[in-house]
């Protein structure tokens, strides 16, 4: 059974069709990388999965439960959506940390509010805090957990954002170009954390321009072009033997960076 | 000069009493206009066109006409035009009418500042809250509100300082605030008449009060400097 099934997702803004029928599925523990040039619809796809956009058509299933079906209006109600989106987590390109809270408070806020809503915060308080600290340690920020976002580097902020998503235990964690807003010397620390997550069997969808990383970490790669899936497959196959002309062109543009792959070659 | 020193205790007593009324009007205006302004801001940001347009129209009227006229209308309109005097004749009726006019006027000014504040919080903050499973209400109170407050403290401070001085307008409906009390000594009050200096002297009250308000507001602004 697939953990995620996406069927025929379509999305139009005005009269531009941004997603032209996206189909794919994902197994538990798999890492899917989505690559493709800017404007191809990658962000919109992740936003649809996280219910920040409502697809015009299509079905989204998690663990065989239908979360969204354009044919079934009942799946669109606000209250329903709130619960359903917790199957997914989303790490934004621009981090979007809450500036008035420390790193630790950022991570604790969502579980804290959820516990308050269920009136169990008094009993859960310590558990939530120790979980948050544990996760912050996992992303390597134990020393910085009482700092405010503006006191952290971009790489550290993005790691806090990852911790903030992780504490809710999403079935599928999505990343939208998690390193694109970072100075090159800071991408490594973030990629290392994501790599660690894949090693501990988290199911993830990673939109990225880091080809080397995609190739190394992903179990499956999708190349999107003009709102559709142009080609997909095993990373090795897709990167080394792309079938489609568009894929070849796209990868050629990243050739300079893809020449330095000693890591990857060693492993295979 | 000697006369002034003799009159001083009497004048100060009367001015203090007037100032108390000024202070009351000032406080009740803020107490009412802070929350009402927020409701109006939500109205003008509403996705329902009928609500947002009506709200914006009301804001346009209130901001486009002098507060003094609004005071007169609120105070006299029910009695003179509708023939149902609702304020009663006494000081408490005048205070109520003044308070209502001030609250309406100031909440419209505040609402525009709030609106700017809400819109200046990046949409990514709301989206981050949503994907973490928060309700719109939780996002507003736990994510957006403080960021908005931080951004609106400087422009709201300007309005508050203007309000200190604007309270003097309530004299137009004979509310016995400090200027009224000062002016009374010209015609005759507490056995003193023909004295104009008490009126000038009221300026010190405004200065000192504004000084305190300014210090308090900049302290608050500093308090919020811990984040960006
Ligand atoms: N809210 C929106 N309104 C109108 N057009 C949008 C909106 N969001 C995205 N688009 C358009 O959809 C297309 C795909 O955008 P996006 O999903 O961000 O692509 P990518 O993430 O692959 O760069 C672009 O042409 C973009 O301009
Ligand atoms: Mg994008």
Short mmCIF file of C-alpha atoms and ligand atoms in Angstrom, two decimals:
data_model
loop_
_atom_site.label_atom_id
_atom_site.label_comp_id
_atom_site.label_asym_id
_atom_site.label_seq_id
_atom_site.Cartn_x
_atom_site.Cartn_y
_atom_site.Cartn_z
CA UNK A 1 0.00 0.00 0.00
CA UNK A 2 1.34 3.40 -0.94
CA UNK A 3 1.54 6.01 1.78
CA UNK A 4 0.65 8.71 -0.75
CA UNK A 5 -1.30 8.56 -3.99
CA UNK A 6 -1.78 11.63 -6.11
CA UNK A 7 -4.15 11.31 -9.04
CA UNK A 8 -4.69 13.73 -11.86
CA UNK A 9 -4.11 16.93 -9.87
CA UNK A 10 -4.97 20.01 -11.90
CA UNK A 11 -4.66 23.63 -10.93
CA UNK A 12 -5.40 26.77 -12.91
CA UNK A 13 -4.61 30.35 -11.92
CA UNK A 14 -6.72 32.73 -13.99
CA UNK A 15 -6.35 31.14 -17.37
CA UNK A 16 -2.90 29.61 -16.95
CA UNK A 17 -2.95 25.91 -16.28
CA UNK A 18 -0.16 25.52 -13.76
CA UNK A 19 -0.64 21.81 -13.02
CA UNK A 20 -1.82 19.72 -15.93
CA UNK A 21 -2.77 16.46 -14.31
CA UNK A 22 -0.11 15.18 -11.92
CA UNK A 23 0.02 11.48 -11.02
CA UNK A 24 2.46 9.75 -8.72
CA UNK A 25 2.63 7.60 -5.65
CA UNK A 26 5.05 7.22 -2.81
CA UNK A 27 5.90 4.31 -0.51
CA UNK A 28 6.56 4.68 3.17
CA UNK A 29 10.18 5.65 3.83
CA UNK A 30 10.74 6.73 0.25
CA UNK A 31 12.30 10.03 -0.65
CA UNK A 32 10.93 11.70 -3.76
CA UNK A 33 12.90 14.49 -5.36
CA UNK A 34 11.13 16.87 -7.68
CA UNK A 35 13.33 18.80 -10.06
CA UNK A 36 12.48 21.16 -12.89
CA UNK A 37 13.02 24.69 -14.01
CA UNK A 38 11.46 27.64 -12.26
CA UNK A 39 7.78 28.13 -13.11
CA UNK A 40 7.18 24.44 -13.85
CA UNK A 41 4.67 24.12 -11.00
CA UNK A 42 6.72 22.46 -8.25
CA UNK A 43 5.75 24.87 -5.50
CA UNK A 44 2.10 24.79 -6.53
CA UNK A 45 2.12 20.99 -6.30
CA UNK A 46 3.52 21.07 -2.75
CA UNK A 47 1.02 23.77 -1.82
CA UNK A 48 -1.82 21.60 -3.10
CA UNK A 49 -0.60 18.68 -0.99
CA UNK A 50 -0.53 20.93 2.07
CA UNK A 51 -3.95 22.41 1.29
CA UNK A 52 -2.61 25.91 0.85
CA UNK A 53 -4.13 25.73 -2.62
CA UNK A 54 -7.23 23.81 -3.60
CA UNK A 55 -6.72 21.75 -6.76
CA UNK A 56 -9.37 22.19 -9.46
CA UNK A 57 -9.39 18.46 -10.07
CA UNK A 58 -7.83 15.33 -8.71
CA UNK A 59 -7.57 13.03 -5.74
CA UNK A 60 -5.09 12.96 -2.84
CA UNK A 61 -4.95 9.80 -0.76
CA UNK A 62 -2.81 9.12 2.29
CA UNK A 63 -2.67 5.59 3.68
CA UNK A 64 -5.67 4.79 1.49
CA UNK A 65 -7.73 7.51 3.13
CA UNK A 66 -9.11 10.01 0.64
CA UNK A 67 -8.02 13.44 1.90
CA UNK A 68 -9.12 15.35 -1.14
CA UNK A 69 -11.40 14.48 -4.01
CA UNK A 70 -12.49 17.29 -6.29
CA UNK A 71 -15.65 15.31 -7.01
CA UNK A 72 -16.58 15.16 -3.32
CA UNK A 73 -17.32 18.61 -1.85
CA UNK A 74 -17.36 17.15 1.67
CA UNK A 75 -13.57 16.81 1.52
CA UNK A 76 -13.22 20.59 1.19
CA UNK A 77 -14.63 21.84 4.47
CA UNK A 78 -12.32 24.09 6.45
CA UNK A 79 -12.43 22.02 9.62
CA UNK A 80 -11.71 18.78 7.81
CA UNK A 81 -8.82 20.35 5.97
CA UNK A 82 -7.16 21.41 9.19
CA UNK A 83 -6.90 17.84 10.41
CA UNK A 84 -5.94 16.46 7.04
CA UNK A 85 -3.10 18.79 6.41
CA UNK A 86 -1.38 17.38 9.47
CA UNK A 87 -0.58 14.30 7.39
CA UNK A 88 1.85 16.62 5.65
CA UNK A 89 4.55 18.95 6.83
CA UNK A 90 6.00 21.76 4.75
CA UNK A 91 9.36 23.44 5.01
CA UNK A 92 9.37 26.71 3.10
CA UNK A 93 12.12 28.18 0.99
CA UNK A 94 12.03 31.33 3.13
CA UNK A 95 11.80 29.47 6.52
CA UNK A 96 8.87 31.56 7.78
CA UNK A 97 9.87 31.20 11.40
CA UNK A 98 7.82 33.21 13.89
CA UNK A 99 10.15 36.11 14.76
CA UNK A 100 8.75 36.80 18.23
CA UNK A 101 9.51 33.31 19.50
CA UNK A 102 12.82 31.66 20.31
CA UNK A 103 13.88 28.59 18.35
CA UNK A 104 12.49 26.36 21.08
CA UNK A 105 9.23 28.30 21.28
CA UNK A 106 8.85 28.09 17.50
CA UNK A 107 9.09 24.32 17.69
CA UNK A 108 6.74 24.08 20.68
CA UNK A 109 4.03 26.46 19.51
CA UNK A 110 1.90 24.16 17.34
CA UNK A 111 1.83 21.16 19.73
CA UNK A 112 1.23 23.56 22.62
CA UNK A 113 -1.79 25.15 20.93
CA UNK A 114 -3.12 21.73 19.95
CA UNK A 115 -2.79 20.52 23.55
CA UNK A 116 -4.48 23.66 24.87
CA UNK A 117 -7.34 23.09 22.47
CA UNK A 118 -7.80 19.60 23.88
CA UNK A 119 -7.40 20.99 27.41
CA UNK A 120 -4.51 18.66 28.14
CA UNK A 121 -1.73 21.23 28.09
CA UNK A 122 -1.16 21.14 31.84
CA UNK A 123 -0.37 17.46 31.79
CA UNK A 124 1.48 17.55 28.44
CA UNK A 125 3.58 20.64 29.01
CA UNK A 126 6.74 18.83 30.10
CA UNK A 127 6.40 16.14 27.44
CA UNK A 128 6.06 18.71 24.69
CA UNK A 129 9.06 20.61 25.95
CA UNK A 130 11.29 17.57 26.20
CA UNK A 131 10.21 16.42 22.74
CA UNK A 132 10.98 19.85 21.33
CA UNK A 133 14.40 19.89 22.94
CA UNK A 134 15.13 16.42 21.64
CA UNK A 135 14.22 17.42 18.09
CA UNK A 136 16.23 20.61 18.29
CA UNK A 137 19.20 18.57 19.40
CA UNK A 138 18.61 16.29 16.43
CA UNK A 139 18.96 19.22 14.03
CA UNK A 140 22.12 20.28 15.88
CA UNK A 141 20.89 23.45 17.53
CA UNK A 142 20.97 22.57 21.21
CA UNK A 143 23.14 25.60 21.95
CA UNK A 144 20.97 28.00 20.03
CA UNK A 145 17.51 26.96 21.15
CA UNK A 146 16.93 30.07 23.22
CA UNK A 147 17.90 32.42 20.40
CA UNK A 148 15.41 34.40 18.38
CA UNK A 149 15.30 33.83 14.61
CA UNK A 150 17.08 37.11 13.82
CA UNK A 151 19.99 35.92 15.93
CA UNK A 152 20.41 32.79 13.82
CA UNK A 153 22.03 32.26 10.43
CA UNK A 154 19.83 31.24 7.49
CA UNK A 155 21.01 27.65 7.76
CA UNK A 156 20.19 27.56 11.46
CA UNK A 157 16.78 29.12 10.84
CA UNK A 158 15.98 26.51 8.24
CA UNK A 159 16.99 23.76 10.65
CA UNK A 160 14.62 25.22 13.25
CA UNK A 161 11.90 25.23 10.58
CA UNK A 162 12.59 21.55 9.94
CA UNK A 163 12.37 20.81 13.67
CA UNK A 164 9.11 22.76 13.86
CA UNK A 165 7.62 20.56 11.13
CA UNK A 166 9.05 17.34 12.59
CA UNK A 167 7.53 17.70 16.04
CA UNK A 168 4.07 17.13 14.56
CA UNK A 169 5.18 13.78 13.13
CA UNK A 170 3.82 14.25 9.62
CA UNK A 171 3.43 11.17 7.45
CA UNK A 172 5.07 13.01 4.60
CA UNK A 173 7.45 15.92 5.02
CA UNK A 174 7.69 18.29 2.06
CA UNK A 175 10.57 20.65 1.36
CA UNK A 176 10.26 23.50 -1.12
CA UNK A 177 13.78 24.37 -2.20
CA UNK A 178 15.00 24.34 1.40
CA UNK A 179 18.44 25.68 0.52
CA UNK A 180 17.66 28.15 -2.25
CA UNK A 181 17.53 31.16 0.08
CA UNK A 182 20.84 30.27 1.72
CA UNK A 183 24.39 31.36 1.09
CA UNK A 184 26.23 28.47 -0.57
CA UNK A 185 28.37 27.80 2.50
CA UNK A 186 25.23 27.23 4.60
CA UNK A 187 23.46 24.72 2.36
CA UNK A 188 25.57 21.82 3.62
CA UNK A 189 24.32 21.90 7.21
CA UNK A 190 20.69 21.86 6.05
CA UNK A 191 21.21 19.09 3.51
CA UNK A 192 22.97 17.06 6.17
CA UNK A 193 19.91 17.26 8.42
CA UNK A 194 17.60 16.20 5.58
CA UNK A 195 19.95 13.36 4.70
CA UNK A 196 19.79 12.26 8.33
CA UNK A 197 16.01 12.21 8.15
CA UNK A 198 16.05 10.00 5.09
CA UNK A 199 18.44 7.63 6.85
CA UNK A 200 15.92 7.26 9.66
CA UNK A 201 13.21 6.32 7.20
CA UNK A 202 11.14 9.48 7.01
CA UNK A 203 8.93 9.78 3.95
CA UNK A 204 9.80 12.99 2.18
CA UNK A 205 9.17 15.02 -0.95
CA UNK A 206 12.02 17.37 -1.74
CA UNK A 207 11.83 20.05 -4.38
CA UNK A 208 15.41 21.05 -5.02
CA UNK A 209 17.94 22.44 -7.44
CA UNK A 210 20.73 20.57 -5.66
CA UNK A 211 21.11 17.84 -8.28
CA UNK A 212 23.92 16.08 -6.49
CA UNK A 213 21.86 15.89 -3.35
CA UNK A 214 18.71 14.76 -5.18
CA UNK A 215 20.63 12.00 -6.83
CA UNK A 216 22.21 10.89 -3.61
CA UNK A 217 19.24 10.97 -1.27
CA UNK A 218 16.20 10.31 -3.45
CA UNK A 219 14.72 6.91 -4.10
CA UNK A 220 12.67 8.37 -6.93
CA UNK A 221 12.97 11.50 -9.04
CA UNK A 222 10.32 13.43 -10.92
CA UNK A 223 11.27 15.97 -13.55
CA UNK A 224 8.51 18.52 -13.99
CA UNK A 225 8.18 20.68 -17.04
CA UNK A 226 5.45 23.16 -17.90
CA UNK A 227 3.00 21.91 -15.30
CA UNK A 228 3.32 18.23 -16.04
CA UNK A 229 5.56 15.32 -15.16
CA UNK A 230 7.91 15.04 -18.09
CA UNK A 231 9.90 12.08 -16.84
CA UNK A 232 10.31 10.08 -13.66
CA UNK A 233 12.32 7.16 -12.42
CA UNK A 234 15.21 5.94 -10.32
CA UNK A 235 17.65 8.79 -9.72
CA UNK A 236 20.56 7.00 -11.31
CA UNK A 237 18.58 6.15 -14.42
CA UNK A 238 17.06 9.61 -14.78
CA UNK A 239 20.28 11.50 -14.22
CA UNK A 240 22.48 9.25 -16.35
CA UNK A 241 20.08 8.14 -19.06
CA UNK A 242 17.35 10.69 -19.41
CA UNK A 243 14.85 9.59 -22.05
CA UNK A 244 13.16 12.86 -22.80
CA UNK A 245 14.74 15.70 -24.75
CA UNK A 246 13.51 18.27 -22.18
CA UNK A 247 15.12 16.35 -19.35
CA UNK A 248 18.42 16.20 -21.21
CA UNK A 249 18.33 19.94 -21.84
CA UNK A 250 17.50 20.67 -18.21
CA UNK A 251 20.24 18.41 -16.88
CA UNK A 252 22.79 19.86 -19.27
CA UNK A 253 22.25 23.22 -17.66
CA UNK A 254 23.27 21.70 -14.34
CA UNK A 255 26.18 19.78 -15.87
CA UNK A 256 28.85 21.92 -14.25
CA UNK A 257 27.65 21.02 -10.78
CA UNK A 258 26.91 17.41 -11.70
CA UNK A 259 30.52 16.72 -12.66
CA UNK A 260 31.55 16.66 -9.04
CA UNK A 261 29.88 13.51 -7.82
CA UNK A 262 32.61 11.50 -6.10
CA UNK A 263 30.31 10.80 -3.16
CA UNK A 264 27.68 9.29 -5.30
CA UNK A 265 30.04 7.31 -7.48
CA UNK A 266 31.69 5.81 -4.40
CA UNK A 267 28.41 4.48 -3.14
CA UNK A 268 27.44 2.76 -6.34
CA UNK B 1 2.05 88.55 40.28
CA UNK B 2 1.21 88.37 43.93
CA UNK B 3 -2.41 88.03 42.96
CA UNK B 4 -1.62 85.02 40.83
CA UNK B 5 0.02 83.32 43.79
CA UNK B 6 -3.06 83.98 45.87
CA UNK B 7 -5.31 82.59 43.16
CA UNK B 8 -3.07 79.63 42.45
CA UNK B 9 -4.46 77.06 44.92
CA UNK B 10 -8.05 77.75 43.87
CA UNK B 11 -7.21 77.65 40.17
CA UNK B 12 -5.17 74.46 40.47
CA UNK B 13 -8.03 72.80 42.32
CA UNK B 14 -10.46 73.70 39.56
CA UNK B 15 -8.05 72.78 36.79
CA UNK B 16 -7.32 69.43 38.41
CA UNK B 17 -10.99 68.70 38.38
CA UNK B 18 -11.21 69.65 34.70
CA UNK B 19 -8.14 67.61 33.96
CA UNK B 20 -9.75 64.58 35.57
CA UNK B 21 -12.53 64.87 33.01
CA UNK B 22 -9.92 65.22 30.22
CA UNK B 23 -8.14 62.14 31.53
CA UNK B 24 -11.39 60.18 31.70
CA UNK B 25 -12.29 61.08 28.13
CA UNK B 26 -8.78 60.19 26.98
CA UNK B 27 -8.81 56.79 28.71
CA UNK B 28 -12.30 55.77 27.69
CA UNK B 29 -11.58 56.74 24.08
CA UNK B 30 -8.54 54.47 23.99
CA UNK B 31 -10.35 51.68 25.80
CA UNK B 32 -13.16 51.79 23.27
CA UNK B 33 -11.23 52.63 20.11
CA UNK B 34 -8.49 49.99 20.44
CA UNK B 35 -10.88 47.02 20.07
CA UNK B 36 -13.49 48.77 17.91
CA UNK B 37 -10.75 49.84 15.51
CA UNK B 38 -9.74 46.21 15.13
CA UNK B 39 -13.28 45.17 14.29
CA UNK B 40 -13.50 47.98 11.72
CA UNK B 41 -10.14 46.91 10.29
CA UNK B 42 -11.44 43.36 9.83
CA UNK B 43 -14.54 44.84 8.22
CA UNK B 44 -12.55 46.82 5.70
CA UNK B 45 -10.41 43.76 4.94
CA UNK B 46 -13.45 41.49 4.58
CA UNK B 47 -13.63 39.33 1.46
CA UNK B 48 -17.35 40.08 1.33
CA UNK B 49 -17.52 43.18 -0.88
CA UNK B 50 -20.68 44.57 0.75
CA UNK B 51 -19.00 44.61 4.16
CA UNK B 52 -15.65 45.98 3.05
CA UNK B 53 -17.17 48.74 0.90
CA UNK B 54 -19.63 49.85 3.59
CA UNK B 55 -16.85 49.91 6.17
CA UNK B 56 -14.54 51.86 3.91
CA UNK B 57 -17.33 54.34 3.19
CA UNK B 58 -17.88 54.94 6.91
CA UNK B 59 -14.15 55.36 7.47
CA UNK B 60 -14.06 57.88 4.62
CA UNK B 61 -16.87 59.93 6.18
CA UNK B 62 -15.42 59.92 9.67
CA UNK B 63 -11.91 60.76 8.56
CA UNK B 64 -13.15 63.30 6.05
CA UNK B 65 -15.10 65.47 8.51
CA UNK B 66 -13.93 67.40 11.57
CA UNK B 67 -14.24 65.70 14.92
CA UNK B 68 -15.85 68.89 16.21
CA UNK B 69 -18.80 68.50 13.84
CA UNK B 70 -19.12 64.84 14.77
CA UNK B 71 -19.30 65.86 18.42
CA UNK B 72 -22.05 68.35 17.68
CA UNK B 73 -24.01 65.85 15.62
CA UNK B 74 -23.75 63.07 18.18
CA UNK B 75 -24.78 65.46 20.96
CA UNK B 76 -27.57 67.48 19.31
CA UNK B 77 -28.94 65.21 16.56
CA UNK B 78 -31.05 62.91 18.79
CA UNK B 79 -32.71 65.82 20.63
CA UNK B 80 -33.07 68.48 17.95
CA UNK B 81 -33.81 66.33 14.91
CA UNK B 82 -35.27 63.12 16.26
CA UNK B 83 -36.94 64.83 19.21
CA UNK B 84 -35.69 62.11 21.51
CA UNK B 85 -33.01 63.64 23.73
CA UNK B 86 -31.03 60.63 24.87
CA UNK B 87 -28.12 62.30 26.62
CA UNK B 88 -29.92 64.12 29.40
CA UNK B 89 -28.87 67.64 30.34
CA UNK B 90 -26.13 67.01 32.87
CA UNK B 91 -22.36 66.60 32.71
CA UNK B 92 -22.65 62.81 32.60
CA UNK B 93 -24.82 62.98 29.48
CA UNK B 94 -22.35 65.31 27.80
CA UNK B 95 -19.52 62.98 28.76
CA UNK B 96 -21.28 59.98 27.28
CA UNK B 97 -21.97 61.82 24.03
CA UNK B 98 -18.37 63.04 23.84
CA UNK B 99 -17.02 59.56 24.59
CA UNK B 100 -19.11 58.02 21.81
CA UNK B 101 -18.06 60.62 19.26
CA UNK B 102 -14.39 60.24 20.22
CA UNK B 103 -14.50 56.44 20.18
CA UNK B 104 -16.09 56.36 16.71
CA UNK B 105 -13.67 58.92 15.36
CA UNK B 106 -10.53 57.36 16.81
CA UNK B 107 -11.48 53.78 16.00
CA UNK B 108 -11.67 54.78 12.33
CA UNK B 109 -8.18 56.26 12.45
CA UNK B 110 -6.89 53.24 14.38
CA UNK B 111 -8.55 50.83 11.96
CA UNK B 112 -6.54 52.21 9.05
CA UNK B 113 -3.33 51.82 11.04
CA UNK B 114 -4.31 48.28 12.06
CA UNK B 115 -5.12 47.44 8.46
CA UNK B 116 -1.68 48.54 7.36
CA UNK B 117 -0.21 46.54 10.24
CA UNK B 118 -2.08 43.37 9.38
CA UNK B 119 -1.18 43.65 5.71
CA UNK B 120 2.47 44.25 6.48
CA UNK B 121 2.86 40.87 8.21
CA UNK B 122 4.16 38.57 5.47
CA UNK B 123 1.61 36.04 4.22
CA UNK B 124 4.21 33.32 4.85
CA UNK B 125 3.59 33.72 8.58
CA UNK B 126 -0.05 32.78 8.18
CA UNK B 127 0.83 29.92 5.84
CA UNK B 128 3.40 28.57 8.27
CA UNK B 129 0.70 28.56 10.94
CA UNK B 130 -1.78 26.84 8.65
CA UNK B 131 0.54 23.99 7.70
CA UNK B 132 1.21 23.48 11.39
CA UNK B 133 -2.49 22.83 11.85
CA UNK B 134 -3.38 26.08 13.61
CA UNK B 135 -6.78 27.69 13.31
CA UNK B 136 -7.11 31.16 11.79
CA UNK B 137 -7.91 32.43 15.27
CA UNK B 138 -4.81 30.83 16.82
CA UNK B 139 -2.70 32.25 14.03
CA UNK B 140 -4.08 35.73 14.62
CA UNK B 141 -3.55 35.73 18.37
CA UNK B 142 -0.32 33.74 18.59
CA UNK B 143 1.49 34.65 15.38
CA UNK B 144 0.22 37.78 13.66
CA UNK B 145 -0.95 40.03 16.50
CA UNK B 146 2.34 40.79 18.19
CA UNK B 147 4.11 41.37 14.87
CA UNK B 148 1.32 43.72 13.93
CA UNK B 149 1.50 45.55 17.27
CA UNK B 150 5.22 46.04 16.83
CA UNK B 151 4.67 47.67 13.45
CA UNK B 152 1.81 49.92 14.55
CA UNK B 153 3.24 51.29 17.79
CA UNK B 154 4.91 54.31 16.16
CA UNK B 155 1.87 55.47 14.12
CA UNK B 156 -0.54 54.70 16.98
CA UNK B 157 1.69 56.73 19.30
CA UNK B 158 1.22 59.75 17.06
CA UNK B 159 -2.55 59.33 17.23
CA UNK B 160 -2.49 58.96 21.00
CA UNK B 161 -0.53 62.18 21.41
CA UNK B 162 -3.00 63.93 19.11
CA UNK B 163 -5.83 62.52 21.21
CA UNK B 164 -4.42 64.13 24.34
CA UNK B 165 -4.85 67.51 22.67
CA UNK B 166 -8.07 66.62 20.81
CA UNK B 167 -9.92 66.04 24.08
CA UNK B 168 -10.11 69.85 24.31
CA UNK B 169 -12.64 69.77 21.46
CA UNK B 170 -15.24 68.33 23.81
CA UNK B 171 -15.60 71.82 25.21
CA UNK B 172 -17.81 72.54 22.17
CA UNK B 173 -20.61 70.59 23.87
CA UNK B 174 -19.70 72.19 27.19
CA UNK B 175 -17.97 69.17 28.64
CA UNK B 176 -16.17 70.45 31.69
CA UNK B 177 -12.69 69.37 30.73
CA UNK B 178 -9.56 71.32 31.59
CA UNK B 179 -9.81 74.10 28.98
CA UNK B 180 -13.40 74.68 29.98
CA UNK B 181 -12.28 74.92 33.60
CA UNK B 182 -9.50 77.35 32.71
CA UNK B 183 -11.74 79.52 30.60
CA UNK B 184 -14.33 79.72 33.37
CA UNK B 185 -12.02 82.02 35.31
CA UNK B 186 -12.47 84.70 32.65
CA UNK B 187 -16.21 84.95 33.14
CA UNK B 188 -16.06 84.14 36.81
CA UNK B 189 -15.61 80.95 38.76
CA UNK B 190 -14.72 80.14 42.36
CA UNK B 191 -14.84 83.85 43.15
CA UNK B 192 -12.23 84.75 40.54
CA UNK B 193 -13.15 86.60 37.37
CA UNK B 194 -11.37 88.33 34.51
CA UNK B 195 -8.32 86.08 34.89
CA UNK B 196 -6.92 84.74 31.66
CA UNK B 197 -3.74 83.14 33.01
CA UNK B 198 -5.52 79.95 34.20
CA UNK B 199 -6.43 79.28 30.58
CA UNK B 200 -2.79 79.63 29.51
CA UNK B 201 -1.74 77.59 32.49
CA UNK B 202 -3.66 74.55 31.18
CA UNK B 203 -0.89 74.18 28.58
CA UNK B 204 1.39 72.84 31.33
CA UNK B 205 -1.05 70.07 32.06
CA UNK B 206 -1.01 69.02 28.40
CA UNK B 207 2.75 69.24 28.22
CA UNK B 208 3.33 67.13 31.29
CA UNK B 209 0.68 64.60 30.36
CA UNK B 210 2.04 64.29 26.84
CA UNK B 211 5.53 63.93 28.27
CA UNK B 212 4.40 60.98 30.38
CA UNK B 213 2.51 59.40 27.48
CA UNK B 214 5.52 59.78 25.17
CA UNK B 215 7.88 58.17 27.67
CA UNK B 216 5.45 55.29 28.27
CA UNK B 217 5.02 54.66 24.56
CA UNK B 218 8.71 54.69 23.78
CA UNK B 219 9.28 52.32 26.69
CA UNK B 220 6.73 50.00 25.08
CA UNK B 221 8.36 50.35 21.70
CA UNK B 222 11.71 49.39 23.26
CA UNK B 223 10.08 46.38 24.93
CA UNK B 224 9.21 45.03 21.49
CA UNK B 225 12.71 45.43 20.13
CA UNK B 226 13.65 41.92 21.23
CA UNK B 227 12.52 40.54 17.89
CA UNK B 228 12.57 41.71 14.29
N1 LIG C 1 -1.14 32.49 -6.70
C1 LIG C 1 -0.82 32.49 -8.01
N2 LIG C 1 -1.52 33.23 -8.86
C2 LIG C 1 -1.22 33.24 -10.19
N3 LIG C 1 -0.22 32.53 -10.73
C3 LIG C 1 0.52 31.76 -9.92
C4 LIG C 1 0.27 31.71 -8.51
N4 LIG C 1 1.17 30.85 -7.96
C5 LIG C 1 1.93 30.41 -8.98
N5 LIG C 1 1.55 30.95 -10.15
C6 LIG C 1 2.15 30.67 -11.46
O1 LIG C 1 2.18 29.28 -11.61
C7 LIG C 1 3.36 28.90 -12.30
C8 LIG C 1 4.08 27.84 -11.50
O2 LIG C 1 4.57 28.42 -10.32
P1 LIG C 1 5.32 27.59 -9.20
O3 LIG C 1 4.45 26.47 -8.77
O4 LIG C 1 5.73 28.55 -8.16
O5 LIG C 1 6.57 27.03 -9.97
P2 LIG C 1 7.98 26.53 -9.43
O6 LIG C 1 7.87 26.32 -7.97
O7 LIG C 1 8.25 25.27 -10.19
O8 LIG C 1 8.97 27.58 -9.79
C9 LIG C 1 4.18 30.14 -12.53
O9 LIG C 1 3.96 30.54 -13.86
C10 LIG C 1 3.59 31.12 -11.56
O10 LIG C 1 3.68 32.41 -12.07
MG1 LIG C 2 9.01 27.22 -6.43
#
